[in-house]
Structures are given as structure tokens and as C-alpha cells.
């Protein structure tokens, strides 16, 4: 009997500590909703951001988003997931030649041979 009562006491103390930790973290995240007329610091910064501050905020959000994606990749594929994926290399020489060949002003003009220019064309008689 003493063994079960000790287990229950331990479980209760563990649950109480867990509840205290949860309420403390919730209190830190959610400030108490008082009837104060002073707006929160977050509300003030959201309404009065200069363009420089707005860019800085967006940059930090982008960095955090990229870090989150890298973490997810690392969980899937291992430590190499932290590295950014390599972009596919394009064969620039092939691309340049293809584009040059498709442009109408770049196509080579067909020349008539000089000996055919002076001679009249022969017609076949039927």
C-alpha cells in the first residue's frame, strides 16, 4: 500500500509542476487583458513602422522561414538538409545558340550564286 501511495504522490507532484509550468508560459505569451487604454508595444510598432523597419522585419521573417525549411529538410534527409539545394546549371552556350538561331534577323540569308544571276532561267517545254 505504501508503494502505491508513494507513486500517487509522485504523480500528483509531477502533474502540479507541469501545470505550473504551462500556466507560467501561457501568462508570458498572453498578457493579462486589462482595461488599460495604453496600447501594447506590438500594436504601436505595427502601426508606426518606417520603411527601413518594415524591410528589416520582412528580412527577419524570411530568414526565419528559410531556417525552418532547412530544419525540415535536415529532418528528412539528414545533415545535408541544412545546405541550400543547388540550382540546376543551365547550358548557357546551348541556350545562346538556340536563341540566336530562332531570331529572324540572325538567320543567314540565302544567296544566289553569281553565275545564276546573269543567266535567264530555262523552261522545260511540255
N, CA, C and O atoms as a MOPAC input file, in Angstrom:
PM7 MOZYME 1SCF
protein

 N      0.82100 1    -1.19800 1     0.00000 1
 C      0.00000 1     0.00000 1     0.00000 1
 C      0.85700 1     1.25000 1     0.00000 1
 O      0.51800 1     2.23800 1    -0.65200 1
 N      1.94900 1     1.21500 1     0.71600 1
 C      2.81700 1     2.38000 1     0.78800 1
 C      3.41700 1     2.66400 1    -0.57600 1
 O      3.66000 1     3.81800 1    -0.92900 1
 N      3.65200 1     1.62100 1    -1.33100 1
 C      4.23800 1     1.77600 1    -2.64700 1
 C      3.28200 1     2.52100 1    -3.58200 1
 O      3.71600 1     3.42400 1    -4.29700 1
 N      2.02000 1     2.17500 1    -3.59400 1
 C      1.04200 1     2.83500 1    -4.46700 1
 C      0.79200 1     4.26700 1    -4.02600 1
 O      0.61200 1     5.15000 1    -4.86400 1
 N      0.78000 1     4.50500 1    -2.72900 1
 C      0.55800 1     5.88100 1    -2.26000 1
 C      1.75100 1     6.76900 1    -2.61700 1
 O      1.58000 1     7.94700 1    -2.93200 1
 N      2.96200 1     6.19900 1    -2.56700 1
 C      4.14600 1     6.96800 1    -2.97200 1
 C      4.08700 1     7.30400 1    -4.46300 1
 O      4.42300 1     8.41500 1    -4.87200 1
 N      3.65400 1     6.32700 1    -5.27200 1
 C      3.53500 1     6.56300 1    -6.70800 1
 C      2.52200 1     7.67100 1    -6.99500 1
 O      2.75800 1     8.53600 1    -7.83900 1
 N      1.39800 1     7.63700 1    -6.28900 1
 C      0.36700 1     8.66300 1    -6.49000 1
 C      0.87700 1    10.03700 1    -6.08700 1
 O      0.61500 1    11.02900 1    -6.76600 1
 N      1.60500 1    10.08900 1    -4.98300 1
 C      2.14800 1    11.36700 1    -4.52400 1
 C      3.14000 1    11.91700 1    -5.55100 1
 O      3.13400 1    13.11200 1    -5.84300 1
 N      3.98100 1    11.05500 1    -6.09100 1
 C      4.93400 1    11.49600 1    -7.11700 1
 C      4.20900 1    11.99500 1    -8.37200 1
 O      4.56300 1    13.02600 1    -8.94500 1
 N      3.19100 1    11.24000 1    -8.78100 1
 C      2.44000 1    11.63900 1    -9.97200 1
 C      1.75300 1    12.97900 1    -9.76100 1
 O      1.75300 1    13.82700 1   -10.65400 1
 N      1.16600 1    13.17600 1    -8.58000 1
 C      0.49300 1    14.44400 1    -8.29300 1
 C      1.48100 1    15.60700 1    -8.29600 1
 O      1.18900 1    16.67500 1    -8.83300 1
 N      2.64300 1    15.39600 1    -7.69800 1
 C      3.62800 1    16.47700 1    -7.67400 1
 C      4.13400 1    16.77500 1    -9.09200 1
 O      4.35800 1    17.93100 1    -9.44900 1
 N      4.30700 1    15.73000 1    -9.88200 1
 C      4.73800 1    15.92700 1   -11.27000 1
 C      3.68300 1    16.69300 1   -12.06400 1
 O      4.00600 1    17.62100 1   -12.80600 1
 N      2.42900 1    16.30300 1   -11.90400 1
 C      1.34900 1    16.99400 1   -12.61100 1
 C      1.23100 1    18.44600 1   -12.16600 1
 O      0.99500 1    19.33400 1   -12.98600 1
 N      1.39600 1    18.68800 1   -10.86700 1
 C      1.32200 1    20.06600 1   -10.36500 1
 C      2.44500 1    20.92000 1   -10.95100 1
 O      2.22200 1    22.06600 1   -11.34000 1
 N      3.65600 1    20.35400 1   -11.01100 1
 C      4.77600 1    21.10500 1   -11.60100 1
 C      4.51900 1    21.39100 1   -13.07400 1
 O      4.81300 1    22.47800 1   -13.57100 1
 N      3.96600 1    20.40100 1   -13.76000 1
 C      3.68200 1    20.57900 1   -15.18100 1
 C      2.62300 1    21.66300 1   -15.38600 1
 O      2.75300 1    22.49600 1   -16.28200 1
 N      1.58700 1    21.65500 1   -14.56600 1
 C      0.53500 1    22.67600 1   -14.67800 1
 C      1.08100 1    24.06900 1   -14.39500 1
 O      0.72800 1    25.02900 1   -15.07900 1
 N      1.94400 1    24.17800 1   -13.38400 1
 C      2.54300 1    25.47700 1   -13.06600 1
 C      3.39600 1    25.97900 1   -14.22500 1
 O      3.36400 1    27.16300 1   -14.55900 1
 N      4.15000 1    25.08500 1   -14.83000 1
 C      4.99700 1    25.47200 1   -15.96100 1
 C      4.14100 1    25.91900 1   -17.14200 1
 O      4.48200 1    26.89000 1   -17.81700 1
 N      3.03700 1    25.22400 1   -17.39900 1
 C      2.15300 1    25.58900 1   -18.50800 1
 C      1.48800 1    26.93700 1   -18.26300 1
 O      1.40200 1    27.76100 1   -19.17500 1
 N      1.02000 1    27.16800 1   -17.04700 1
 C      0.35900 1    28.44400 1   -16.75600 1
 C      1.35100 1    29.59200 1   -16.79600 1
 O      1.00100 1    30.69800 1   -17.20800 1
 N      2.58800 1    29.34300 1   -16.37400 1
 C      3.60600 1    30.39200 1   -16.42200 1
 C      3.95200 1    30.73500 1   -17.86400 1
 O      4.13600 1    31.90700 1   -18.19300 1
 N      4.04400 1    29.72900 1   -18.72600 1
 C      4.36500 1    30.00500 1   -20.13100 1
 C      3.19600 1    30.68900 1   -20.82300 1
 O      3.41600 1    31.54600 1   -21.68000 1
 N      1.96300 1    30.34000 1   -20.48100 1
 C      0.80100 1    30.99500 1   -21.07500 1
 C      0.70200 1    32.43700 1   -20.60700 1
 O      0.32400 1    33.31500 1   -21.38300 1
 N      1.03600 1    32.68900 1   -19.35800 1
 C      0.98300 1    34.05000 1   -18.84100 1
 C      2.03100 1    34.91600 1   -19.52500 1
 O      1.79600 1    36.10200 1   -19.75800 1
 N      3.16900 1    34.34800 1   -19.84700 1
 C      4.21200 1    35.10700 1   -20.53300 1
 C      3.81700 1    35.38400 1   -21.97500 1
 O      4.12200 1    36.45400 1   -22.50200 1
 N      3.14700 1    34.44700 1   -22.61600 1
 C      2.74600 1    34.62500 1   -24.00900 1
 C      1.54200 1    35.54300 1   -24.11000 1
 O      1.51700 1    36.44400 1   -24.94800 1
 N      0.55300 1    35.32500 1   -23.27400 1
 C     -0.66700 1    36.11800 1   -23.31400 1
 C     -0.68100 1    37.07700 1   -22.12800 1
 O     -0.91200 1    36.65300 1   -20.99600 1
 N     -0.43800 1    38.35500 1   -22.37000 1
 C     -0.51500 1    39.29400 1   -21.26100 1
 C     -1.96000 1    39.40700 1   -20.78300 1
 O     -2.90600 1    39.21900 1   -21.54800 1
 N     -2.09700 1    39.71400 1   -19.52500 1
 C     -3.43600 1    39.79900 1   -18.95700 1
 C     -4.21700 1    40.90300 1   -19.64400 1
 O     -3.70400 1    41.99500 1   -19.88900 1
 N     -5.46000 1    40.59600 1   -19.94700 1
 C     -6.28100 1    41.57500 1   -20.65200 1
 C     -6.88200 1    42.53000 1   -19.63000 1
 O     -7.91900 1    42.25000 1   -19.02800 1
 N     -6.22500 1    43.63700 1   -19.45100 1
 C     -6.70600 1    44.64800 1   -18.52400 1
 C     -7.49900 1    45.70100 1   -19.27900 1
 O     -7.55000 1    45.69000 1   -20.50900 1
 N     -8.10500 1    46.59500 1   -18.54800 1
 C     -8.90100 1    47.64100 1   -19.18400 1
 C     -8.07200 1    48.90100 1   -19.37000 1
 O     -8.59700 1    50.01200 1   -19.29200 1
 N     -6.78600 1    48.73400 1   -19.61300 1
 C     -5.92800 1    49.89800 1   -19.78600 1
 C     -6.12000 1    50.47100 1   -21.18300 1
 O     -6.37300 1    49.73900 1   -22.14000 1
 N     -5.99800 1    51.76800 1   -21.28300 1
 C     -6.17500 1    52.43000 1   -22.57000 1
 C     -4.86100 1    52.54900 1   -23.32500 1
 O     -4.84100 1    53.04500 1   -24.45200 1
 N     -3.75900 1    52.10000 1   -22.72200 1
 C     -2.45500 1    52.16400 1   -23.36700 1
 C     -2.31800 1    50.95700 1   -24.28900 1
 O     -2.43800 1    49.82100 1   -23.83100 1
 N     -2.07000 1    51.17900 1   -25.57700 1
 C     -1.93000 1    50.04400 1   -26.49000 1
 C     -0.63700 1    49.28500 1   -26.22400 1
 O      0.33200 1    49.82900 1   -25.69400 1
 N     -0.65200 1    48.02600 1   -26.60300 1
 C      0.53200 1    47.19700 1   -26.41600 1
 C      1.67600 1    47.71000 1   -27.27400 1
 O      1.47300 1    48.47100 1   -28.22000 1
 N      2.88100 1    47.28000 1   -26.92800 1
 C      4.06800 1    47.68600 1   -27.67600 1
 C      4.01300 1    47.13700 1   -29.10100 1
 O      4.45200 1    47.80000 1   -30.04100 1
 N      3.47200 1    45.92300 1   -29.26100 1
 C      3.35900 1    45.32800 1   -30.58800 1
 C      2.43000 1    46.15300 1   -31.47400 1
 O      2.71100 1    46.35500 1   -32.65500 1
 N      1.32900 1    46.62700 1   -30.90800 1
 C      0.38000 1    47.41900 1   -31.68700 1
 C      0.99900 1    48.73800 1   -32.12500 1
 O      0.75200 1    49.19900 1   -33.24000 1
 N      1.79700 1    49.34500 1   -31.26400 1
 C      2.43600 1    50.60700 1   -31.61800 1
 C      3.43100 1    50.40500 1   -32.74600 1
 O      3.48600 1    51.21600 1   -33.67100 1
 N      4.21200 1    49.34800 1   -32.68900 1
 C      5.22200 1    49.13300 1   -33.72400 1
 C      4.57500 1    48.73500 1   -35.04300 1
 O      5.10600 1    49.05000 1   -36.10800 1
 N      3.44600 1    48.05300 1   -34.99000 1
 C      2.79600 1    47.62700 1   -36.22300 1
 C      2.20600 1    48.81600 1   -36.97400 1
 O      2.15600 1    48.81000 1   -38.20400 1
 N      1.76400 1    49.82700 1   -36.24600 1
 C      1.13200 1    50.96100 1   -36.91500 1
 C      2.13300 1    52.01400 1   -37.35900 1
 O      1.87400 1    52.72800 1   -38.32800 1
 N      3.27100 1    52.13300 1   -36.68100 1
 C      4.22300 1    53.20000 1   -36.98400 1
 C      5.58100 1    52.64200 1   -37.40200 1
 O      6.59300 1    52.92700 1   -36.76200 1
 N      5.60600 1    51.85800 1   -38.46200 1
 C      6.87400 1    51.32100 1   -38.93900 1
 C      7.37600 1    52.16400 1   -40.10400 1
 O      6.63700 1    52.47700 1   -41.03800 1
 N      8.63300 1    52.51700 1   -40.02000 1
 C      9.24500 1    53.22400 1   -41.13600 1
 C      9.56100 1    52.19400 1   -42.21900 1
 O      9.58400 1    50.99500 1   -41.94200 1
 N      9.80200 1    52.64300 1   -43.43200 1
 C     10.13100 1    51.68100 1   -44.49600 1
 C     11.36300 1    50.83400 1   -44.17000 1
 O     11.41400 1    49.65500 1   -44.51800 1
 N     12.35000 1    51.43000 1   -43.50500 1
 C     13.54800 1    50.67100 1   -43.13600 1
 C     13.21800 1    49.58000 1   -42.12700 1
 O     13.71000 1    48.45700 1   -42.23400 1
 N     12.38200 1    49.91600 1   -41.14600 1
 C     11.99600 1    48.92800 1   -40.13900 1
 C     11.14600 1    47.82500 1   -40.76400 1
 O     11.25300 1    46.65500 1   -40.39600 1
 N     10.29800 1    48.22000 1   -41.71700 1
 C      9.46100 1    47.24000 1   -42.39900 1
 C     10.32800 1    46.25100 1   -43.18500 1
 O     10.07400 1    45.04700 1   -43.16700 1
 N     11.34900 1    46.76400 1   -43.87200 1
 C     12.26400 1    45.89700 1   -44.62000 1
 C     13.02300 1    44.96400 1   -43.67700 1
 O     13.22200 1    43.78700 1   -43.97700 1
 N     13.44100 1    45.50300 1   -42.54200 1
 C     14.16700 1    44.68600 1   -41.56700 1
 C     13.27100 1    43.57500 1   -41.02100 1
 O     13.71400 1    42.44200 1   -40.83700 1
 N     12.01100 1    43.91200 1   -40.76600 1
 C     11.06200 1    42.92300 1   -40.26000 1
 C     10.83100 1    41.82200 1   -41.29600 1
 O     10.80200 1    40.63700 1   -40.96500 1
 N     10.67000 1    42.23300 1   -42.55400 1
 C     10.46200 1    41.24600 1   -43.61700 1
 C     11.69000 1    40.35900 1   -43.79600 1
 O     11.57000 1    39.15800 1   -44.03900 1
 N     12.87700 1    40.96600 1   -43.67300 1
 C     14.11500 1    40.19200 1   -43.81900 1
 C     14.23700 1    39.15700 1   -42.70600 1
 O     14.62600 1    38.01600 1   -42.95500 1
 N     13.90700 1    39.55300 1   -41.48300 1
 C     13.99100 1    38.59600 1   -40.37500 1
 C     12.97600 1    37.47300 1   -40.55600 1
 O     13.26900 1    36.31500 1   -40.26100 1
 N     11.77500 1    37.81400 1   -41.04300 1
 C     10.77900 1    36.78100 1   -41.29700 1
 C     11.26500 1    35.80700 1   -42.36200 1
 O     11.07200 1    34.59700 1   -42.24500 1
 N     11.89700 1    36.34200 1   -43.40100 1
 C     12.40900 1    35.49700 1   -44.47800 1
 C     13.51500 1    34.57600 1   -43.97500 1
 O     13.55500 1    33.39600 1   -44.32500 1
 N     14.40900 1    35.11400 1   -43.15800 1
 C     15.49600 1    34.30000 1   -42.60400 1
 C     14.93400 1    33.19000 1   -41.72200 1
 O     15.39100 1    32.04800 1   -41.78400 1
 N     13.94700 1    33.52900 1   -40.90600 1
 C     13.34000 1    32.51300 1   -40.04600 1
 C     12.62700 1    31.44300 1   -40.87300 1
 O     12.68700 1    30.25700 1   -40.54900 1
 N     11.95300 1    31.86900 1   -41.94100 1
 C     11.25800 1    30.91800 1   -42.80200 1
 C     12.25400 1    29.97100 1   -43.47800 1
 O     12.01400 1    28.76700 1   -43.56100 1
 N     13.37700 1    30.52600 1   -43.96200 1
 C     14.40100 1    29.68900 1   -44.59800 1
 C     15.01800 1    28.71500 1   -43.59600 1
 O     15.29500 1    27.56400 1   -43.93400 1
 N     15.23200 1    29.17900 1   -42.36400 1
 C     15.79300 1    28.29700 1   -41.33500 1
 C     14.82100 1    27.16700 1   -41.00900 1
 O     15.22900 1    26.02900 1   -40.78000 1
 N     13.54200 1    27.49500 1   -40.99200 1
 C     12.53600 1    26.47300 1   -40.71200 1
 C     12.51000 1    25.42500 1   -41.82700 1
 O     12.41700 1    24.22700 1   -41.55900 1
 N     12.59200 1    25.88500 1   -43.07400 1
 C     12.60900 1    24.95200 1   -44.19800 1
 C     13.86200 1    24.07900 1   -44.16600 1
 O     13.80200 1    22.88700 1   -44.46700 1
 N     15.00300 1    24.67900 1   -43.79800 1
 C     16.25100 1    23.91900 1   -43.71300 1
 C     16.15300 1    22.86300 1   -42.61800 1
 O     16.65200 1    21.74900 1   -42.77300 1
 N     15.51400 1    23.21800 1   -41.52400 1
 C     15.34200 1    22.26100 1   -40.42900 1
 C     14.49300 1    21.07800 1   -40.88700 1
 O     14.80300 1    19.92700 1   -40.58100 1
 N     13.42400 1    21.37200 1   -41.62000 1
 C     12.56600 1    20.29400 1   -42.11200 1
 C     13.31900 1    19.39900 1   -43.09600 1
 O     13.18000 1    18.17600 1   -43.06200 1
 N     14.11900 1    20.01600 1   -43.97500 1
 C     14.92400 1    19.22400 1   -44.91500 1
 C     15.92300 1    18.35800 1   -44.15900 1
 O     16.14400 1    17.20100 1   -44.51700 1
 N     16.52700 1    18.91900 1   -43.11100 1
 C     17.51200 1    18.17000 1   -42.32600 1
 C     16.85900 1    16.98900 1   -41.61800 1
 O     17.47500 1    15.93400 1   -41.47200 1
 N     15.62600 1    17.16000 1   -41.18300 1
 C     14.92600 1    16.05000 1   -40.53800 1
 C     14.64700 1    14.93200 1   -41.53800 1
 O     14.66600 1    13.75300 1   -41.18400 1
 N     14.38400 1    15.31400 1   -42.79900 1
 C     14.07700 1    14.31500 1   -43.81600 1
 C     15.32000 1    13.62200 1   -44.36000 1
 O     15.35200 1    12.39500 1   -44.46000 1
 N     16.35000 1    14.40300 1   -44.71400 1
 C     17.48600 1    13.82800 1   -45.43100 1
 C     18.77800 1    13.81200 1   -44.63400 1
 O     19.79300 1    13.32800 1   -45.13600 1
 N     18.77700 1    14.31300 1   -43.43600 1
 C     19.99200 1    14.28900 1   -42.62600 1
 C     20.71900 1    15.62000 1   -42.64300 1
 O     20.15000 1    16.63200 1   -43.05200 1
 N     21.96800 1    15.63100 1   -42.20300 1
 C     22.71500 1    16.88100 1   -42.05700 1
 C     22.87500 1    17.67500 1   -43.35100 1
 O     23.01100 1    18.89800 1   -43.31300 1
 N     22.86100 1    16.98900 1   -44.49700 1
 C     22.98600 1    17.70900 1   -45.76700 1
 C     21.77100 1    18.59600 1   -46.02400 1
 O     21.82700 1    19.49100 1   -46.86700 1
 N     20.68500 1    18.36000 1   -45.31200 1
 C     19.48000 1    19.15900 1   -45.48900 1
 C     19.64500 1    20.59700 1   -45.05400 1
 O     18.87600 1    21.46200 1   -45.47400 1
 N     20.64300 1    20.87100 1   -44.21200 1
 C     20.86500 1    22.24900 1   -43.77300 1
 C     21.42700 1    23.10700 1   -44.89500 1
 O     21.27500 1    24.32800 1   -44.88700 1
 N     22.08800 1    22.45600 1   -45.87500 1
 C     22.62200 1    23.21000 1   -47.00100 1
 C     21.49700 1    23.53900 1   -47.96900 1
 O     20.55400 1    22.76500 1   -48.13700 1
 N     21.61000 1    24.68700 1   -48.59500 1
 C     20.59700 1    25.06700 1   -49.57200 1
 C     20.72300 1    24.15500 1   -50.78500 1
 O     21.83300 1    23.79000 1   -51.17300 1
 N     19.58900 1    23.78100 1   -51.39300 1
 C     19.67400 1    22.91800 1   -52.56900 1
 C     20.33000 1    23.65300 1   -53.73100 1
 O     20.10500 1    24.84500 1   -53.94100 1
 N     21.15000 1    22.91400 1   -54.48400 1
 C     21.83500 1    23.52500 1   -55.61400 1
 C     20.84200 1    23.71900 1   -56.74600 1
 O     19.99800 1    22.85900 1   -57.00000 1
 N     20.94700 1    24.84800 1   -57.42100 1
 C     20.09100 1    25.06900 1   -58.57500 1
 C     20.68300 1    24.32400 1   -59.76100 1
 O     21.89000 1    24.09600 1   -59.83400 1
 N     19.82600 1    23.95600 1   -60.66600 1
 C     20.28900 1    23.22800 1   -61.83400 1
 C     21.07100 1    24.17100 1   -62.73300 1
 O     20.63300 1    25.28700 1   -63.01200 1
 N     22.21900 1    23.71800 1   -63.18000 1
 C     23.03300 1    24.53100 1   -64.07500 1
 C     22.44200 1    24.48000 1   -65.47300 1
 O     22.05200 1    23.42000 1   -65.96200 1
 N     22.38300 1    25.63900 1   -66.10300 1
 C     21.90700 1    25.67300 1   -67.47400 1
 C     23.09900 1    25.69200 1   -68.40300 1
 O     24.13600 1    26.28200 1   -68.09700 1
 N     22.94300 1    25.05000 1   -69.52500 1
 C     23.98100 1    25.05700 1   -70.53000 1
 C     23.82000 1    26.36000 1   -71.30100 1
 O     23.03300 1    26.44000 1   -72.24500 1
 N     24.56200 1    27.37100 1   -70.89700 1
 C     24.37400 1    28.70700 1   -71.44800 1
 C     24.79300 1    28.79400 1   -72.90500 1
 O     24.20400 1    29.54800 1   -73.68000 1
 N     25.79200 1    28.03800 1   -73.27600 1
 C     26.23600 1    28.08200 1   -74.67000 1
 C     25.14300 1    27.51000 1   -75.58000 1
 O     24.86000 1    28.06700 1   -76.64100 1
 N     24.53700 1    26.41000 1   -75.16400 1
 C     23.44200 1    25.82400 1   -75.93100 1
 C     22.27000 1    26.79600 1   -76.01100 1
 O     21.68100 1    26.98100 1   -77.07600 1
 N     21.93800 1    27.40900 1   -74.89400 1
 C     20.82500 1    28.34500 1   -74.85700 1
 C     21.08200 1    29.53300 1   -75.77500 1
 O     20.18300 1    29.96900 1   -76.49300 1
 N     22.29200 1    30.05500 1   -75.75600 1
 C     22.64800 1    31.19600 1   -76.59900 1
 C     22.51500 1    30.83600 1   -78.07900 1
 O     21.95100 1    31.60300 1   -78.86000 1
 N     23.02700 1    29.68700 1   -78.45500 1
 C     22.95000 1    29.27400 1   -79.85900 1
 C     21.51100 1    29.04500 1   -80.29500 1
 O     21.13200 1    29.39700 1   -81.41200 1
 N     20.71500 1    28.45800 1   -79.41900 1
 C     19.32200 1    28.20100 1   -79.76000 1
 C     18.56900 1    29.50500 1   -79.96600 1
 O     17.81100 1    29.64500 1   -80.92500 1
 N     18.77500 1    30.45000 1   -79.07500 1
 C     18.10100 1    31.73800 1   -79.21100 1
 C     18.57100 1    32.48100 1   -80.45200 1
 O     17.76400 1    33.08300 1   -81.16000 1
 N     19.85200 1    32.44100 1   -80.71500 1
 C     20.39100 1    33.12600 1   -81.88800 1
 C     19.83900 1    32.51800 1   -83.16800 1
 O     19.60000 1    33.23500 1   -84.13900 1
 N     19.63500 1    31.22300 1   -83.18100 1
 C     19.13100 1    30.56800 1   -84.38400 1
 C     17.65300 1    30.86400 1   -84.61300 1
 O     17.19300 1    30.83000 1   -85.75400 1
 N     16.91500 1    31.14800 1   -83.57100 1
 C     15.48100 1    31.37800 1   -83.73200 1
 C     15.14400 1    32.82100 1   -84.06300 1
 O     14.04600 1    33.09800 1   -84.54500 1
 N     16.05900 1    33.74500 1   -83.81900 1
 C     15.78700 1    35.14100 1   -84.14100 1
 C     15.81700 1    35.33100 1   -85.65200 1
 O     16.74500 1    34.85800 1   -86.30900 1
 N     14.81700 1    36.01800 1   -86.22200 1
 C     14.76900 1    36.15200 1   -87.68300 1
 C     15.91900 1    36.98200 1   -88.25000 1
 O     16.40900 1    36.65900 1   -89.33200 1
 N     16.36400 1    38.01700 1   -87.58200 1
 C     17.44500 1    38.84600 1   -88.11900 1
 C     18.79100 1    38.15000 1   -88.02000 1
 O     19.75200 1    38.58300 1   -88.65600 1
 N     18.88200 1    37.09000 1   -87.24200 1
 C     20.14200 1    36.37700 1   -87.08800 1
 C     20.27800 1    35.20900 1   -88.06900 1
 O     21.36000 1    34.64200 1   -88.22000 1
 N     19.18100 1    34.85600 1   -88.73000 1
 C     19.24900 1    33.72600 1   -89.64700 1
 C     20.08600 1    34.10700 1   -90.85800 1
 O     19.97700 1    35.22900 1   -91.35400 1
 N     20.90500 1    33.20900 1   -91.33300 1
 C     21.72300 1    33.53300 1   -92.51400 1
 C     20.84100 1    33.69300 1   -93.74700 1
 O     19.91900 1    32.91100 1   -93.97900 1
 N     21.14500 1    34.72500 1   -94.53000 1
 C     20.36400 1    34.98400 1   -95.74000 1
 C     20.82200 1    34.04400 1   -96.84100 1
 O     22.00800 1    33.73800 1   -96.97300 1
 N     19.86500 1    33.59900 1   -97.61900 1
 C     20.19400 1    32.72200 1   -98.73700 1
 C     20.69600 1    33.58300 1   -99.88600 1
 O     20.03300 1    34.53500 1  -100.29700 1
 N     21.84300 1    33.25100 1  -100.38900 1
 C     22.42800 1    33.99800 1  -101.50400 1
 C     22.26800 1    33.20000 1  -102.79400 1
 O     22.32700 1    31.97100 1  -102.82700 1
 N     22.06900 1    33.95700 1  -103.81600 1
 C     22.04100 1    33.32300 1  -105.13000 1
 C     23.46800 1    33.25500 1  -105.62700 1
 O     24.26700 1    34.16300 1  -105.39300 1
 N     23.77100 1    32.20100 1  -106.29600 1
 C     25.12900 1    32.08500 1  -106.81500 1
 C     25.32000 1    33.10600 1  -107.93800 1
 O     24.37500 1    33.35700 1  -108.68600 1
 N     26.50000 1    33.69900 1  -108.08500 1
 C     26.71400 1    34.75500 1  -109.07400 1
 C     26.51000 1    34.28800 1  -110.51100 1
 O     26.11500 1    35.10300 1  -111.34500 1
 N     26.75100 1    33.04600 1  -110.84200 1
 C     26.59100 1    32.59200 1  -112.22100 1
 C     25.13300 1    32.42200 1  -112.61000 1
 O     24.80200 1    32.48700 1  -113.79400 1
 N     24.24100 1    32.20300 1  -111.62100 1
 C     22.82700 1    32.05900 1  -111.93600 1
 C     22.13500 1    33.40300 1  -112.07200 1
 O     21.07300 1    33.48000 1  -112.68800 1
 N     22.69600 1    34.44700 1  -111.52400 1
 C     22.04800 1    35.75500 1  -111.57000 1
 C     21.98200 1    36.30000 1  -113.00400 1
 O     20.96300 1    36.87100 1  -113.39200 1
 N     23.02600 1    36.13800 1  -113.78000 1
 C     23.08600 1    36.70200 1  -115.11900 1
 C     22.34900 1    35.87400 1  -116.16000 1
 O     21.93500 1    36.43100 1  -117.17600 1
 N     22.17100 1    34.61600 1  -115.96800 1
 C     21.55300 1    33.74100 1  -116.95800 1
 C     20.04900 1    33.68100 1  -116.74000 1
 O     19.58100 1    33.62600 1  -115.60200 1
 N     19.30700 1    33.69300 1  -117.81400 1
 C     17.86000 1    33.51900 1  -117.67100 1
 C     17.54500 1    32.05900 1  -117.34700 1
 O     18.28100 1    31.14300 1  -117.71400 1
 N     16.46700 1    31.88500 1  -116.67300 1
 C     16.07700 1    30.53700 1  -116.28300 1
 C     15.52600 1    29.79300 1  -117.49100 1
 O     14.79500 1    30.35800 1  -118.30500 1
 N     15.87800 1    28.55000 1  -117.59300 1
 C     15.40100 1    27.71600 1  -118.68700 1
 C     14.07600 1    27.10100 1  -118.28300 1
 O     13.87800 1    26.65400 1  -117.15400 1
 N     13.19100 1    27.09800 1  -119.24400 1
 C     11.89800 1    26.47900 1  -119.01000 1
 C     11.85000 1    25.15200 1  -119.73500 1
 O     12.33100 1    25.00200 1  -120.85900 1
 N     11.28400 1    24.24700 1  -119.08700 1
 C     11.10000 1    22.95400 1  -119.73900 1
 C      9.85000 1    23.01800 1  -120.59600 1
 O      8.79700 1    23.47500 1  -120.15300 1
 N      9.98000 1    22.56300 1  -121.80200 1
 C      8.81000 1    22.56800 1  -122.67600 1
 C      8.01100 1    21.29000 1  -122.45200 1
 O      8.57200 1    20.20600 1  -122.29300 1
 N      6.70300 1    21.44100 1  -122.44200 1
 C      5.89600 1    20.24700 1  -122.19300 1
 C      5.66500 1    19.37800 1  -123.37800 1
 O      4.99800 1    18.34900 1  -123.26900 1

